[in-house]
mmCIF file of C-alpha atoms in Angstrom:
data_model
loop_
_atom_site.group_PDB
_atom_site.id
_atom_site.type_symbol
_atom_site.label_atom_id
_atom_site.label_comp_id
_atom_site.label_asym_id
_atom_site.label_seq_id
_atom_site.Cartn_x
_atom_site.Cartn_y
_atom_site.Cartn_z
ATOM 1 C CA SER A 1 -4.217 6.833 16.302
ATOM 2 C CA GLN A 2 -6.952 9.215 15.533
ATOM 3 C CA GLU A 3 -9.751 8.868 17.997
ATOM 4 C CA LEU A 4 -13.319 9.742 16.589
ATOM 5 C CA GLU A 5 -16.404 10.324 18.644
ATOM 6 C CA GLN A 6 -19.722 10.037 16.850
ATOM 7 C CA SER A 7 -22.955 11.215 18.263
ATOM 8 C CA PRO A 8 -25.588 10.216 18.620
ATOM 9 C CA GLN A 9 -25.096 6.576 18.992
ATOM 10 C CA SER A 10 -28.492 5.889 17.517
ATOM 11 C CA LEU A 11 -31.366 7.757 16.431
ATOM 12 C CA ILE A 12 -34.843 7.023 15.110
ATOM 13 C CA VAL A 13 -36.636 9.401 12.733
ATOM 14 C CA GLN A 14 -39.879 9.373 11.100
ATOM 15 C CA GLU A 15 -39.701 9.083 7.302
ATOM 16 C CA GLY A 16 -39.548 12.512 5.662
ATOM 17 C CA LYS A 17 -37.788 14.169 8.649
ATOM 18 C CA ASN A 18 -34.227 15.336 8.619
ATOM 19 C CA LEU A 19 -31.421 13.935 10.692
ATOM 20 C CA THR A 20 -27.855 15.010 11.632
ATOM 21 C CA ILE A 21 -24.846 12.817 12.768
ATOM 22 C CA ASN A 22 -21.693 14.423 14.174
ATOM 23 C CA CYS A 23 -18.001 13.236 14.211
ATOM 24 C CA THR A 24 -15.480 15.097 16.337
ATOM 25 C CA SER A 25 -11.834 14.485 16.602
ATOM 26 C CA SER A 26 -9.207 15.904 18.956
ATOM 27 C CA LYS A 27 -6.834 16.172 16.323
ATOM 28 C CA THR A 28 -6.785 17.794 12.938
ATOM 29 C CA LEU A 29 -8.481 15.714 10.469
ATOM 30 C CA TYR A 30 -6.476 15.182 7.215
ATOM 31 C CA GLY A 31 -9.120 13.320 5.508
ATOM 32 C CA LEU A 32 -12.545 12.541 6.882
ATOM 33 C CA TYR A 33 -14.602 9.839 5.249
ATOM 34 C CA TRP A 34 -18.219 8.922 5.693
ATOM 35 C CA TYR A 35 -19.423 5.480 5.149
ATOM 36 C CA LYS A 36 -22.662 3.522 5.449
ATOM 37 C CA GLN A 37 -23.005 0.015 6.436
ATOM 38 C CA LYS A 38 -26.100 -2.370 6.371
ATOM 39 C CA TYR A 39 -25.846 -4.589 9.270
ATOM 40 C CA GLY A 40 -23.384 -7.362 8.897
ATOM 41 C CA GLU A 41 -22.428 -5.998 5.381
ATOM 42 C CA GLY A 42 -19.605 -4.066 3.699
ATOM 43 C CA LEU A 43 -18.917 -0.465 4.031
ATOM 44 C CA ILE A 44 -20.238 1.849 1.377
ATOM 45 C CA PHE A 45 -18.324 4.936 0.668
ATOM 46 C CA LEU A 46 -20.332 8.146 0.947
ATOM 47 C CA MET A 47 -18.091 11.114 0.902
ATOM 48 C CA MET A 48 -14.660 12.406 1.741
ATOM 49 C CA LEU A 49 -13.789 15.762 2.991
ATOM 50 C CA GLN A 50 -10.344 17.409 3.185
ATOM 51 C CA LYS A 51 -10.513 21.091 3.362
ATOM 52 C CA GLY A 52 -11.561 23.245 6.162
ATOM 53 C CA GLY A 53 -15.221 24.469 5.511
ATOM 54 C CA GLU A 54 -15.625 22.054 2.788
ATOM 55 C CA GLU A 55 -19.198 20.778 2.081
ATOM 56 C CA LYS A 56 -20.061 18.092 -0.243
ATOM 57 C CA SER A 57 -23.631 16.713 -1.279
ATOM 58 C CA HIS A 58 -24.872 13.611 -2.644
ATOM 59 C CA GLU A 59 -28.655 13.214 -3.396
ATOM 60 C CA LYS A 60 -30.040 13.968 0.019
ATOM 61 C CA ILE A 61 -26.847 13.611 2.044
ATOM 62 C CA THR A 62 -24.759 16.521 2.993
ATOM 63 C CA ALA A 63 -21.501 16.485 4.814
ATOM 64 C CA LYS A 64 -19.603 19.337 6.186
ATOM 65 C CA LEU A 65 -15.978 19.595 7.727
ATOM 66 C CA ASP A 66 -15.444 22.642 9.856
ATOM 67 C CA GLU A 67 -12.868 25.348 9.401
ATOM 68 C CA LYS A 68 -10.614 23.840 12.183
ATOM 69 C CA LYS A 69 -11.086 20.468 10.469
ATOM 70 C CA GLN A 70 -11.863 18.778 13.967
ATOM 71 C CA GLN A 71 -15.602 18.237 13.273
ATOM 72 C CA SER A 72 -17.673 16.876 10.680
ATOM 73 C CA SER A 73 -21.458 16.535 10.328
ATOM 74 C CA LEU A 74 -23.581 14.281 8.098
ATOM 75 C CA HIS A 75 -26.909 15.752 7.348
ATOM 76 C CA ILE A 76 -29.925 13.698 5.766
ATOM 77 C CA THR A 77 -32.799 15.626 4.289
ATOM 78 C CA ALA A 78 -36.207 14.126 4.236
ATOM 79 C CA SER A 79 -35.128 10.691 5.257
ATOM 80 C CA GLN A 80 -36.299 7.634 3.549
ATOM 81 C CA PRO A 81 -36.324 3.954 4.572
ATOM 82 C CA SER A 82 -33.326 3.546 2.348
ATOM 83 C CA HIS A 83 -31.285 5.747 4.539
ATOM 84 C CA ALA A 84 -31.389 3.206 7.601
ATOM 85 C CA GLY A 85 -28.141 1.759 8.588
ATOM 86 C CA ILE A 86 -25.087 2.415 10.388
ATOM 87 C CA TYR A 87 -23.111 5.573 9.585
ATOM 88 C CA LEU A 88 -19.412 5.456 10.378
ATOM 89 C CA CYS A 89 -16.904 8.401 10.160
ATOM 90 C CA GLY A 90 -13.300 7.372 9.501
ATOM 91 C CA ALA A 91 -10.107 9.373 9.411
ATOM 92 C CA GLY A 92 -6.439 8.984 8.272
ATOM 93 C CA PRO A 93 -3.560 9.969 10.506
ATOM 94 C CA THR A 94 -2.027 12.116 7.786
ATOM 95 C CA PHE A 95 -2.893 13.327 4.236
ATOM 96 C CA ASN A 96 -3.350 10.436 1.734
ATOM 97 C CA ASP A 97 -2.894 7.832 4.361
ATOM 98 C CA TYR A 98 -5.992 5.557 4.238
ATOM 99 C CA LYS A 99 -5.035 3.576 7.417
ATOM 100 C CA LEU A 100 -8.451 4.641 8.880
ATOM 101 C CA SER A 101 -9.702 4.871 12.303
ATOM 102 C CA PHE A 102 -13.360 4.725 12.751
ATOM 103 C CA GLY A 103 -15.917 6.270 15.036
ATOM 104 C CA ALA A 104 -18.141 3.685 16.875
ATOM 105 C CA GLY A 105 -20.946 4.372 14.374
ATOM 106 C CA THR A 106 -24.469 5.926 14.441
ATOM 107 C CA THR A 107 -27.475 3.411 13.935
ATOM 108 C CA VAL A 108 -30.218 5.166 12.083
ATOM 109 C CA THR A 109 -33.680 3.794 12.090
ATOM 110 C CA VAL A 110 -36.380 5.329 9.616
ATOM 111 C CA ARG A 111 -39.944 4.763 10.717
ATOM 112 C CA ALA A 112 -42.559 4.844 8.017
ATOM 113 C CA ALA B 1 -17.413 -0.752 -12.419
ATOM 114 C CA ALA B 2 -15.113 -3.480 -10.784
ATOM 115 C CA GLY B 3 -15.054 -3.571 -7.017
ATOM 116 C CA VAL B 4 -13.035 -5.108 -4.378
ATOM 117 C CA ILE B 5 -13.769 -8.876 -4.287
ATOM 118 C CA GLN B 6 -13.472 -11.022 -0.978
ATOM 119 C CA SER B 7 -13.586 -14.618 -0.662
ATOM 120 C CA PRO B 8 -14.978 -16.503 0.851
ATOM 121 C CA ARG B 9 -17.850 -14.611 1.996
ATOM 122 C CA HIS B 10 -18.650 -16.731 4.882
ATOM 123 C CA LEU B 11 -16.330 -19.145 6.877
ATOM 124 C CA ILE B 12 -17.041 -21.343 9.618
ATOM 125 C CA LYS B 13 -14.023 -22.836 11.482
ATOM 126 C CA GLU B 14 -13.334 -24.703 14.888
ATOM 127 C CA LYS B 15 -10.903 -23.371 17.473
ATOM 128 C CA ARG B 16 -7.426 -23.868 16.815
ATOM 129 C CA GLU B 17 -7.973 -24.449 13.171
ATOM 130 C CA THR B 18 -6.468 -22.095 10.363
ATOM 131 C CA ALA B 19 -8.249 -19.817 7.941
ATOM 132 C CA THR B 20 -7.241 -17.976 4.774
ATOM 133 C CA LEU B 21 -9.000 -15.011 3.580
ATOM 134 C CA LYS B 22 -8.415 -13.655 0.088
ATOM 135 C CA CYS B 23 -8.967 -10.070 -1.261
ATOM 136 C CA TYR B 24 -8.781 -9.036 -4.827
ATOM 137 C CA PRO B 25 -8.285 -5.208 -5.138
ATOM 138 C CA ILE B 26 -9.704 -3.056 -7.910
ATOM 139 C CA PRO B 27 -7.607 -3.171 -10.970
ATOM 140 C CA ARG B 28 -4.669 -0.802 -10.943
ATOM 141 C CA HIS B 29 -5.157 -0.278 -7.128
ATOM 142 C CA ASP B 30 -1.724 -0.956 -5.451
ATOM 143 C CA THR B 31 -2.546 -0.685 -1.831
ATOM 144 C CA VAL B 32 -4.470 -3.138 0.138
ATOM 145 C CA TYR B 33 -5.733 -2.702 3.733
ATOM 146 C CA TRP B 34 -7.182 -5.394 6.088
ATOM 147 C CA TYR B 35 -9.635 -4.519 8.849
ATOM 148 C CA GLN B 36 -11.279 -6.446 11.496
ATOM 149 C CA GLN B 37 -14.897 -5.765 12.762
ATOM 150 C CA GLY B 38 -16.077 -7.495 15.810
ATOM 151 C CA PRO B 39 -19.748 -7.747 16.764
ATOM 152 C CA GLY B 40 -21.105 -4.328 17.443
ATOM 153 C CA GLN B 41 -17.536 -2.764 17.156
ATOM 154 C CA ASP B 42 -16.078 -0.359 14.601
ATOM 155 C CA PRO B 43 -13.570 -1.589 12.076
ATOM 156 C CA GLN B 44 -10.106 -1.876 13.491
ATOM 157 C CA PHE B 45 -7.082 -1.728 11.181
ATOM 158 C CA LEU B 46 -4.968 -4.779 10.890
ATOM 159 C CA ILE B 47 -2.208 -4.485 8.125
ATOM 160 C CA SER B 48 -1.630 -2.921 4.949
ATOM 161 C CA PHE B 49 0.436 -3.483 1.718
ATOM 162 C CA TYR B 50 1.710 -1.182 -0.809
ATOM 163 C CA GLU B 51 3.277 -2.621 -3.983
ATOM 164 C CA LYS B 52 3.619 -6.076 -2.426
ATOM 165 C CA MET B 53 5.333 -4.755 0.546
ATOM 166 C CA GLN B 54 4.091 -4.527 4.121
ATOM 167 C CA SER B 55 3.478 -0.643 4.657
ATOM 168 C CA ASP B 56 1.828 -0.462 8.038
ATOM 169 C CA LYS B 57 0.813 -2.589 10.762
ATOM 170 C CA GLY B 58 -1.946 -2.155 13.424
ATOM 171 C CA SER B 59 -3.623 -4.394 15.972
ATOM 172 C CA ILE B 60 -2.711 -7.693 14.128
ATOM 173 C CA PRO B 61 -2.348 -10.742 16.374
ATOM 174 C CA ASP B 62 1.037 -12.761 15.813
ATOM 175 C CA ARG B 63 -1.055 -15.642 14.938
ATOM 176 C CA PHE B 64 -2.036 -13.656 11.810
ATOM 177 C CA SER B 65 0.059 -12.985 8.830
ATOM 178 C CA ALA B 66 -0.632 -11.498 5.451
ATOM 179 C CA GLN B 67 0.911 -10.887 2.065
ATOM 180 C CA GLN B 68 0.265 -9.220 -1.261
ATOM 181 C CA PHE B 69 1.261 -11.076 -4.156
ATOM 182 C CA SER B 70 2.546 -10.054 -7.664
ATOM 183 C CA ASP B 71 -1.013 -9.703 -9.184
ATOM 184 C CA TYR B 72 -1.802 -7.504 -6.139
ATOM 185 C CA HIS B 73 -4.247 -9.851 -4.504
ATOM 186 C CA SER B 74 -3.719 -10.243 -0.839
ATOM 187 C CA GLU B 75 -4.295 -13.119 1.618
ATOM 188 C CA LEU B 76 -4.885 -12.929 5.352
ATOM 189 C CA ASN B 77 -3.704 -16.133 7.178
ATOM 190 C CA MET B 78 -4.966 -16.900 10.542
ATOM 191 C CA SER B 79 -3.926 -19.737 12.774
ATOM 192 C CA SER B 80 -4.628 -21.274 16.023
ATOM 193 C CA LEU B 81 -8.212 -19.665 15.695
ATOM 194 C CA GLU B 82 -9.924 -18.348 18.911
ATOM 195 C CA LEU B 83 -13.501 -17.789 19.570
ATOM 196 C CA GLY B 84 -12.657 -13.947 19.609
ATOM 197 C CA ASP B 85 -11.594 -14.148 16.093
ATOM 198 C CA SER B 86 -15.097 -14.428 15.078
ATOM 199 C CA ALA B 87 -15.599 -11.021 13.110
ATOM 200 C CA LEU B 88 -16.182 -9.442 9.809
ATOM 201 C CA TYR B 89 -12.970 -9.165 7.898
ATOM 202 C CA PHE B 90 -12.849 -6.340 5.501
ATOM 203 C CA CYS B 91 -10.200 -5.621 2.766
ATOM 204 C CA ALA B 92 -9.987 -2.310 1.146
ATOM 205 C CA SER B 93 -7.856 -1.031 -1.758
ATOM 206 C CA SER B 94 -6.760 2.350 -2.959
ATOM 207 C CA SER B 95 -4.412 3.793 -5.404
ATOM 208 C CA GLY B 96 -1.228 5.389 -4.199
ATOM 209 C CA THR B 97 -0.694 7.560 -7.084
ATOM 210 C CA GLY B 98 -2.452 10.492 -8.486
ATOM 211 C CA GLU B 99 -5.029 12.482 -6.835
ATOM 212 C CA PRO B 100 -6.188 11.164 -3.335
ATOM 213 C CA GLY B 101 -9.247 9.452 -3.411
ATOM 214 C CA GLU B 102 -11.517 7.335 -1.253
ATOM 215 C CA GLN B 103 -10.594 3.649 0.154
ATOM 216 C CA PHE B 104 -12.997 1.150 -1.612
ATOM 217 C CA PHE B 105 -14.068 -1.596 0.684
ATOM 218 C CA GLY B 106 -14.892 -5.184 -0.152
ATOM 219 C CA PRO B 107 -18.115 -6.945 1.173
ATOM 220 C CA GLY B 108 -16.389 -8.741 3.780
ATOM 221 C CA THR B 109 -15.628 -12.194 5.041
ATOM 222 C CA ARG B 110 -17.653 -13.249 8.050
ATOM 223 C CA LEU B 111 -15.628 -15.570 9.931
ATOM 224 C CA THR B 112 -17.375 -17.677 12.616
ATOM 225 C CA VAL B 113 -15.111 -19.579 15.156
ATOM 226 C CA LEU B 114 -17.027 -22.383 17.080
#
């Protein structure tokens, strides 16, 4: 199975500040997925990265996959209260295999 | 756009009872995945189906069984429920053909075993 480590486990940011979450794997990542989860609710897909060095952005969220495809970061610019939640990275064992293993998640709190 | 539908959203059962969770994938998605997320835990893969056949199996207890029907909806059957089965159960669907894309998750069924 793909073991993913996320850091930090939790973080608190002031509204308007930037934040970064990291996801590291000991194995090559064939597909790296970022999800957001509100407490006790479903997973909302954010982005998927497949290629080394790939970077994607959606609104104020940017995700990158390093060249070695073993580490990904999720960066939020000018955080807002709507960004609060749990961010999970997930990865499949092979290309196009969506049997995902997830990191433990990063809980983000945004203070007004 | 249509999303993955799960029912019921909440379910309360007693120990040793049975429960059936249903999942309706996005139209034209042929693959269904089940995940279990315990309190404060990350989702754990249970089982998946592709074209109505079991395609992969994860950490699913023998007390649980699942199947995918001809209309591609899936049901997770849980028997002899234990307190530790209390969790959020997610269903996700994907299309096995064409360009690779993301897995779409349903809102989950919260099972509480008393």
